[in-house]
mmCIF file of C-alpha atoms in Angstrom:
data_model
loop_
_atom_site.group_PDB
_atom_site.id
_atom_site.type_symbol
_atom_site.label_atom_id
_atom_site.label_comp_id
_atom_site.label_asym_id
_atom_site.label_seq_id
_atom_site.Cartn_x
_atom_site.Cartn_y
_atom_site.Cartn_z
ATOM 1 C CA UNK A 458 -27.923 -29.303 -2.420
ATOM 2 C CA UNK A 459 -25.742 -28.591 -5.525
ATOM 3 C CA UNK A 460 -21.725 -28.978 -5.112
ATOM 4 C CA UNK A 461 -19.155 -28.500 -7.363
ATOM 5 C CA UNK A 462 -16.069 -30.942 -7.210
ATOM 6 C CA UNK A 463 -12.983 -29.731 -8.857
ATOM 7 C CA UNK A 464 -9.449 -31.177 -9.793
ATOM 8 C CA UNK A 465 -6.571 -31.056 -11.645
ATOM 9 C CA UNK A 466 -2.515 -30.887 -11.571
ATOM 10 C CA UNK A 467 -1.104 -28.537 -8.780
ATOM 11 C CA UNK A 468 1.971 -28.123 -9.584
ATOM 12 C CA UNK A 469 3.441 -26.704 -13.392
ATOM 13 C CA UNK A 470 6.382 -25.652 -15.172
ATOM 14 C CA UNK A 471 6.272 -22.310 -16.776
ATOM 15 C CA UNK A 472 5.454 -23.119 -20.876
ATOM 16 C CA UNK A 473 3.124 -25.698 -19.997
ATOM 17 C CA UNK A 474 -0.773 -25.923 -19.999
ATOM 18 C CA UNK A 475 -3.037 -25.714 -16.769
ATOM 19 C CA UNK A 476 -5.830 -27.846 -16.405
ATOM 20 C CA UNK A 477 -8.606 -28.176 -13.996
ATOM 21 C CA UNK A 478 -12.069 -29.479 -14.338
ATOM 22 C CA UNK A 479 -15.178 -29.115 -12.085
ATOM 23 C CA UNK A 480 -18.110 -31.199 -11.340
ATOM 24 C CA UNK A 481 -21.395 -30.507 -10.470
ATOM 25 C CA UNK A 482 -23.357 -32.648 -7.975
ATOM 26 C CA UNK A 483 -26.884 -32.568 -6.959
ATOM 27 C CA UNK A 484 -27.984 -29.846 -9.488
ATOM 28 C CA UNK A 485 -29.376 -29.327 -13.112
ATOM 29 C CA UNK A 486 -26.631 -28.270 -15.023
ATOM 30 C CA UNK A 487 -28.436 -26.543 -17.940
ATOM 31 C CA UNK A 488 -29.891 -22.733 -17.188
ATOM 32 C CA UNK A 489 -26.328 -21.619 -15.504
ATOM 33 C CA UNK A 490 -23.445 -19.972 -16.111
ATOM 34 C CA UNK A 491 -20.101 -22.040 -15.153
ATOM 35 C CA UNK A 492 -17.409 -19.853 -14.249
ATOM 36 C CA UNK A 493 -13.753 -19.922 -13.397
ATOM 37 C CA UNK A 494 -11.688 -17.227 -10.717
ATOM 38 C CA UNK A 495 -8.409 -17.372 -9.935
ATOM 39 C CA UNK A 496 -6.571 -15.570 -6.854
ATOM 40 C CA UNK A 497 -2.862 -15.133 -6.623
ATOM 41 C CA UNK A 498 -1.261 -15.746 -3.068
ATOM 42 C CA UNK A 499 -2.420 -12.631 -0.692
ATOM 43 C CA UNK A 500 -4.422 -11.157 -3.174
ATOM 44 C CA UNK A 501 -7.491 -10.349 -4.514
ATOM 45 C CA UNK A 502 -10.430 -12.171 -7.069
ATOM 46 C CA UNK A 503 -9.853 -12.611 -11.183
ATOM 47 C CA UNK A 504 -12.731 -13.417 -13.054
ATOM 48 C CA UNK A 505 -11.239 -15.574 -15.763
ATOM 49 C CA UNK A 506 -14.341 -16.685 -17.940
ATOM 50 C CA UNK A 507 -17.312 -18.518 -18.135
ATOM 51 C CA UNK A 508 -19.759 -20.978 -20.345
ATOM 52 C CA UNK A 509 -23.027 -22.111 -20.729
ATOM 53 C CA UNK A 510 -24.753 -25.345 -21.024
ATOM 54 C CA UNK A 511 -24.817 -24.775 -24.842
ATOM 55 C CA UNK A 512 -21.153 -23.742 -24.833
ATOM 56 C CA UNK A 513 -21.136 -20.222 -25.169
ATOM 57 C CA UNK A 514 -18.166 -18.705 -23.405
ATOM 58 C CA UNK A 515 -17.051 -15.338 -22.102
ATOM 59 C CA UNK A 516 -13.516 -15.151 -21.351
ATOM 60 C CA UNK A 517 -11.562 -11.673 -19.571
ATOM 61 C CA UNK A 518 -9.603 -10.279 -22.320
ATOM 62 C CA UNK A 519 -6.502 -10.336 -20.267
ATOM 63 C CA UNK A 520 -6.788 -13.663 -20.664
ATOM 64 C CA UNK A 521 -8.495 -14.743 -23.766
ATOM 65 C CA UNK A 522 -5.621 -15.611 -26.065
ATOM 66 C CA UNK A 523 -4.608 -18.284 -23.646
ATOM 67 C CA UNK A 524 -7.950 -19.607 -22.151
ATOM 68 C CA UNK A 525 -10.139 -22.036 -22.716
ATOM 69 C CA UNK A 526 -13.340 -23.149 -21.182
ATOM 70 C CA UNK A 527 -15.409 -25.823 -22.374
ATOM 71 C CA UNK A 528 -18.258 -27.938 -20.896
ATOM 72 C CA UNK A 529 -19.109 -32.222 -20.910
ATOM 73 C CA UNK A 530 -22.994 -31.913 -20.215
ATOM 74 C CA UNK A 531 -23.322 -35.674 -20.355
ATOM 75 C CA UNK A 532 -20.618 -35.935 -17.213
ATOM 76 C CA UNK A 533 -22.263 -32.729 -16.303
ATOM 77 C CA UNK A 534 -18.585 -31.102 -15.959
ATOM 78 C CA UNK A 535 -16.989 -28.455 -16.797
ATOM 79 C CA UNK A 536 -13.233 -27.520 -17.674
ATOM 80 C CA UNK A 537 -10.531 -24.833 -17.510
ATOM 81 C CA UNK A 538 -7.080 -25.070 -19.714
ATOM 82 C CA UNK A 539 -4.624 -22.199 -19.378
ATOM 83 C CA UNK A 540 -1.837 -22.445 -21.800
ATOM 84 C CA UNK A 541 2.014 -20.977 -21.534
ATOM 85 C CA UNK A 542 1.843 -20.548 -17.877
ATOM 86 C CA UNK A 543 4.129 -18.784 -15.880
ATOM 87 C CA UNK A 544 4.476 -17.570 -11.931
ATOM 88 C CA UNK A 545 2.510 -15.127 -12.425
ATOM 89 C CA UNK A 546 -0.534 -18.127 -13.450
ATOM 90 C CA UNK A 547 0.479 -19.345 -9.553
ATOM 91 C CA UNK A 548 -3.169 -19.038 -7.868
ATOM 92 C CA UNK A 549 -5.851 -20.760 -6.086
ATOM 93 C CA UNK A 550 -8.548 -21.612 -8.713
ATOM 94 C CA UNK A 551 -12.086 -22.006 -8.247
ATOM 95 C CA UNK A 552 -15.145 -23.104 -10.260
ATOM 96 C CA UNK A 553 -18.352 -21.422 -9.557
ATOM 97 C CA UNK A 554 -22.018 -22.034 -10.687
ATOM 98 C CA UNK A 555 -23.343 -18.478 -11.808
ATOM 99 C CA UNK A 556 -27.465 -18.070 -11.798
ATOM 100 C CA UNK A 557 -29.814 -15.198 -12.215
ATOM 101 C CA UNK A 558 -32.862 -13.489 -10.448
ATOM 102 C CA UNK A 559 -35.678 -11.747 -11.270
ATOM 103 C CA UNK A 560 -35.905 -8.773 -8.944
ATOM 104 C CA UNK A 561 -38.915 -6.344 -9.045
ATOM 105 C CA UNK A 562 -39.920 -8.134 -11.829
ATOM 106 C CA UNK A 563 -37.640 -6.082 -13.704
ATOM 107 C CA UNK A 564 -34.760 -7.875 -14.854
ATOM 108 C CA UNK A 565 -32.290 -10.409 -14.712
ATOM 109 C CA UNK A 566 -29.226 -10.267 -12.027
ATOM 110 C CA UNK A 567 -26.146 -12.544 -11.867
ATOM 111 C CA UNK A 568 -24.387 -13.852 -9.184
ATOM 112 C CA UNK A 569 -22.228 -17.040 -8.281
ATOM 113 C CA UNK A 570 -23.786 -18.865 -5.458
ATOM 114 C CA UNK A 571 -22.196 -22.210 -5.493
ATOM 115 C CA UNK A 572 -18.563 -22.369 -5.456
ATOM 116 C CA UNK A 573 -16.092 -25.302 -5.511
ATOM 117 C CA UNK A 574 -13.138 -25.798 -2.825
ATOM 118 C CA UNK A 575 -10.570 -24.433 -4.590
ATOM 119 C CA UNK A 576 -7.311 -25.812 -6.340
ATOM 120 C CA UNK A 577 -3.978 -24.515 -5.730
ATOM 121 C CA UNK A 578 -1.792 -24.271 -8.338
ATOM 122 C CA UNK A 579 1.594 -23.543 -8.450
ATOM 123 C CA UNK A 580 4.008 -22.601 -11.516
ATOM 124 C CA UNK A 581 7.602 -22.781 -11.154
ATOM 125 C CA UNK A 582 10.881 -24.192 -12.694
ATOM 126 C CA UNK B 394 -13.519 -3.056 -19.280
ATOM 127 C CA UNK B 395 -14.966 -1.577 -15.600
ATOM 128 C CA UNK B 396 -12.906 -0.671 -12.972
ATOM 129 C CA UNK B 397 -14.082 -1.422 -9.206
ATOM 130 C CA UNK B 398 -12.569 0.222 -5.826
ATOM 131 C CA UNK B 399 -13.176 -0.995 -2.984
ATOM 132 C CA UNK B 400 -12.501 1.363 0.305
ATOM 133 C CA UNK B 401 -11.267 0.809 3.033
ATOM 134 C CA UNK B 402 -8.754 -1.561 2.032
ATOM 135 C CA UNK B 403 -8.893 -2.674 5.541
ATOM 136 C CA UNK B 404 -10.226 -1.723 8.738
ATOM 137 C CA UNK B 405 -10.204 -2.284 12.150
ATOM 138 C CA UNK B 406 -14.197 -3.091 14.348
ATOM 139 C CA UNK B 407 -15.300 -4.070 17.574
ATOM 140 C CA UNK B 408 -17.895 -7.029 18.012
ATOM 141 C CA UNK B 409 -21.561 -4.738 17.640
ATOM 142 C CA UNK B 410 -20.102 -2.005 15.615
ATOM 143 C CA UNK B 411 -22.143 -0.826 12.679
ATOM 144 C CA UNK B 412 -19.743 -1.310 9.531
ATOM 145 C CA UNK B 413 -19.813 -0.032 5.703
ATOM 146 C CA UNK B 414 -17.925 -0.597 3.213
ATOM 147 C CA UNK B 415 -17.867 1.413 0.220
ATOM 148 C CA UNK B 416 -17.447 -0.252 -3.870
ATOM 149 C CA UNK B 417 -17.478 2.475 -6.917
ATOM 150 C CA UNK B 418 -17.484 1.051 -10.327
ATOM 151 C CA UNK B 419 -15.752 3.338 -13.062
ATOM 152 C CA UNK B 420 -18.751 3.833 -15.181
ATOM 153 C CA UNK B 421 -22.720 3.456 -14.482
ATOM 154 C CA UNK B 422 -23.879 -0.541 -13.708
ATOM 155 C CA UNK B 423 -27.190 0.074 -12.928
ATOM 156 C CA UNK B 424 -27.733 -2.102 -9.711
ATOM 157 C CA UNK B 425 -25.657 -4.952 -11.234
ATOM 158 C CA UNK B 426 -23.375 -5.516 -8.299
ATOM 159 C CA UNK B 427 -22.883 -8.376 -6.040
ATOM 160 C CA UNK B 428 -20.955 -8.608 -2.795
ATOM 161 C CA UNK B 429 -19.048 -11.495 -1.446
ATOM 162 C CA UNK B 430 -17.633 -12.738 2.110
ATOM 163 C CA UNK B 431 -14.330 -14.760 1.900
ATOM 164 C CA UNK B 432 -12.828 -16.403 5.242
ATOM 165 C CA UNK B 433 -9.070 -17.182 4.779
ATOM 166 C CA UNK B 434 -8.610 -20.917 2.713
ATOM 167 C CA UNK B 435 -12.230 -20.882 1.873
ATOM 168 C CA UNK B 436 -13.935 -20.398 -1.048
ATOM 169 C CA UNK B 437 -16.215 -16.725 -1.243
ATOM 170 C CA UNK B 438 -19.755 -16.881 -0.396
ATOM 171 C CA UNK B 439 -22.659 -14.869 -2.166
ATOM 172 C CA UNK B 440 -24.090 -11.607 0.555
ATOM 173 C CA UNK B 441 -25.941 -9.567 -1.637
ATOM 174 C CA UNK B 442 -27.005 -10.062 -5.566
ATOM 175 C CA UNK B 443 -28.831 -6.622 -7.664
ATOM 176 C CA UNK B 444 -27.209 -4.130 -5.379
ATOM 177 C CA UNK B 445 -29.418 -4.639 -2.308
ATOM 178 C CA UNK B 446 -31.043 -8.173 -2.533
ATOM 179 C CA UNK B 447 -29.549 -10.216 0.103
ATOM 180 C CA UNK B 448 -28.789 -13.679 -0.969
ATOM 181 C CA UNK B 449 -30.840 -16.862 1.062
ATOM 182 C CA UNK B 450 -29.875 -17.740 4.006
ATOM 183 C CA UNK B 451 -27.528 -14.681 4.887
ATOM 184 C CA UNK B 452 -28.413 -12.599 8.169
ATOM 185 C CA UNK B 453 -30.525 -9.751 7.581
ATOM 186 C CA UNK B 454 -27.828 -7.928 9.333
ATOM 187 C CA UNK B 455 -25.921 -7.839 6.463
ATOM 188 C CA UNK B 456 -27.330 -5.091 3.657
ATOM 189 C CA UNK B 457 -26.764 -3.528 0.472
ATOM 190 C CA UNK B 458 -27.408 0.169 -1.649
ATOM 191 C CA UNK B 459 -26.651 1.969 -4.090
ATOM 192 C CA UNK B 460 -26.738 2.173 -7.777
ATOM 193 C CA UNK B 461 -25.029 3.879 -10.972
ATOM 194 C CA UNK B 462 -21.678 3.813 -9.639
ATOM 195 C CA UNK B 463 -21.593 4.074 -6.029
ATOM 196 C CA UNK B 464 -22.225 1.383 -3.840
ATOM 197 C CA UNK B 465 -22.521 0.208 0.083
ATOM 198 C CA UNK B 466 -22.467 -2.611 2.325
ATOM 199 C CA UNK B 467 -23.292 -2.302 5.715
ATOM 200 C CA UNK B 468 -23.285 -4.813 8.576
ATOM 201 C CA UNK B 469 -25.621 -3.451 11.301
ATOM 202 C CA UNK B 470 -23.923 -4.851 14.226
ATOM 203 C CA UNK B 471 -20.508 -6.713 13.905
ATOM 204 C CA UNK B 472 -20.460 -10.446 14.907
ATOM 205 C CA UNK B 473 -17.344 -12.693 15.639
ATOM 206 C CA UNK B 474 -17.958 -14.755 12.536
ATOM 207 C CA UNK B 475 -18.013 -11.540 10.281
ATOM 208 C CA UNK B 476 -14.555 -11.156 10.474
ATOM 209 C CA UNK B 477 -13.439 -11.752 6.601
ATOM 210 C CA UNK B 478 -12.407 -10.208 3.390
ATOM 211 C CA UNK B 479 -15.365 -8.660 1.084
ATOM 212 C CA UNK B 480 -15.830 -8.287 -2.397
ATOM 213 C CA UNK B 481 -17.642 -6.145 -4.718
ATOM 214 C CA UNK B 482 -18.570 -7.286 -7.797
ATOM 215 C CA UNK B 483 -19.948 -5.795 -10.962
ATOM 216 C CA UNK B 484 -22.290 -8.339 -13.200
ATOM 217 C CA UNK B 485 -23.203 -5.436 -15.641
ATOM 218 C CA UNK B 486 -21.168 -6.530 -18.321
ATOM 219 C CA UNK B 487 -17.777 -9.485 -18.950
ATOM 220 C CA UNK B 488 -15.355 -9.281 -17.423
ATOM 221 C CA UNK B 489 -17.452 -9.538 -14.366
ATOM 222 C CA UNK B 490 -14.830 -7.767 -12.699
ATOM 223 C CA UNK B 491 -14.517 -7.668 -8.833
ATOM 224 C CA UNK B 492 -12.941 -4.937 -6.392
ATOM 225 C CA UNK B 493 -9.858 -5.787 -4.870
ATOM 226 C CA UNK B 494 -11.514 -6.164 -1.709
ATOM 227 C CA UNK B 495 -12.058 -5.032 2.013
ATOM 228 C CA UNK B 496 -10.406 -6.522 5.159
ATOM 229 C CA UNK B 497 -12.734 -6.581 8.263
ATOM 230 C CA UNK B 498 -10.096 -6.817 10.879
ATOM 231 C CA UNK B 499 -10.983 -7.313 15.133
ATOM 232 C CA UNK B 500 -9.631 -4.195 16.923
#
């Protein structure tokens, strides 16, 4: 049974850089995509980015000057730094494990089926 | 990028009500959309992947349709442990962008 295990600091002041990094337990690590979501207090799901075992990254362009994601595939982890944060960074952050199916023999679909507890993080002066 | 909406934002069912929830993306996605149960403080948990494949180990009361740009998610008869916030989510292309969701509320 794959898990994902994540940490980092909780608790920021606005300017600085957010960092979180999530482990995966149980589970192969190469043939998925490792993703990061966000979701502010009350509200709804961000997609912020994701890698690949080999490192190649996808990041939402409303983020992308100020994200990073990168991957340690002999730890088998994976991390998240957010630089210049401010209140409006203040969210719960998860790590997900992204895979793919063949349906109807057709093609490839995407979905994230193993998702890590969640870190709160909170940016204020 | 591609827009989803969700609708209802919210609404309001009785335990053995038949419940759908509508998702439109703002241009066509094929059957690349996933939907997504979240309880309140826990993490969101894969229904449905490809528009209408349900995900192991979900009740086959849950079930999806659509494709192009409208989509549906119906719960055939409401249980207690349904109550929850759900998600749309388009996989077609990055960013993987999700709806802003759909509160299932006990009336």
């Amino acid at each position: 049974q794959v898990q994902l295990q994540q940490w980092g600091a909780g608790l920021l002041k606005p300017s600085e850089t957010l960092s979180l990094t999530c482990a995966v337990y149980g589970g192969s690590f190469s043939g998925y995509y490792w993703s990061w979501i966000r979701q502010p207090p009350g509200k709804g799901l961000e997609w912020i980015g994701e890698i690949d075992h080999s490192g190649s990254t996808n990041y939402n362009p409303s983020l992308k000057s100020r994200v990073t994601i990168s991957v340690d595939t002999s730890k088998n982890q994976f991390s998240l730094k957010l630089s210049s944060v401010t209140a409006a960074d203040t969210a719960v952050y998860y790590c997900a494990r992204a895979d793919e199916w063949l349906v109807q023999q057709v093609d490839y679909y995407y979905g994230m089926d193993v998702w890590g507890q969640g870190t709160t993080v909170t940016v204020s002066s | 990028d591609i827009q989803m909406t969700q609708s209802p934002s919210s609404l309001s069912a009785s335990v053995g009500d038949r419940v759908i929830i509508t998702c439109r993306a703002s241009q066509s996605i094929s059957s690349y959309l996933n939907w997504y149960q979240q309880k309140p403080g826990k993490a969101p948990k894969l229904l449905i992947y490809a528009a209408s494949s349900l995900q192991s180990g979900v009740p086959s009361r849950f079930s999806g349709s659509g494709s192009g740009t409208d989509f549906t998610l119906t719960i055939s008869s409401l249980q207690p442990e349904d109550f929850a916030t759900y998600y749309c989510q388009q996989s077609y292309s990055t960013p993987r962008s999700f709806g802003q969701g759909t509160k299932v509320e006990i009336k």
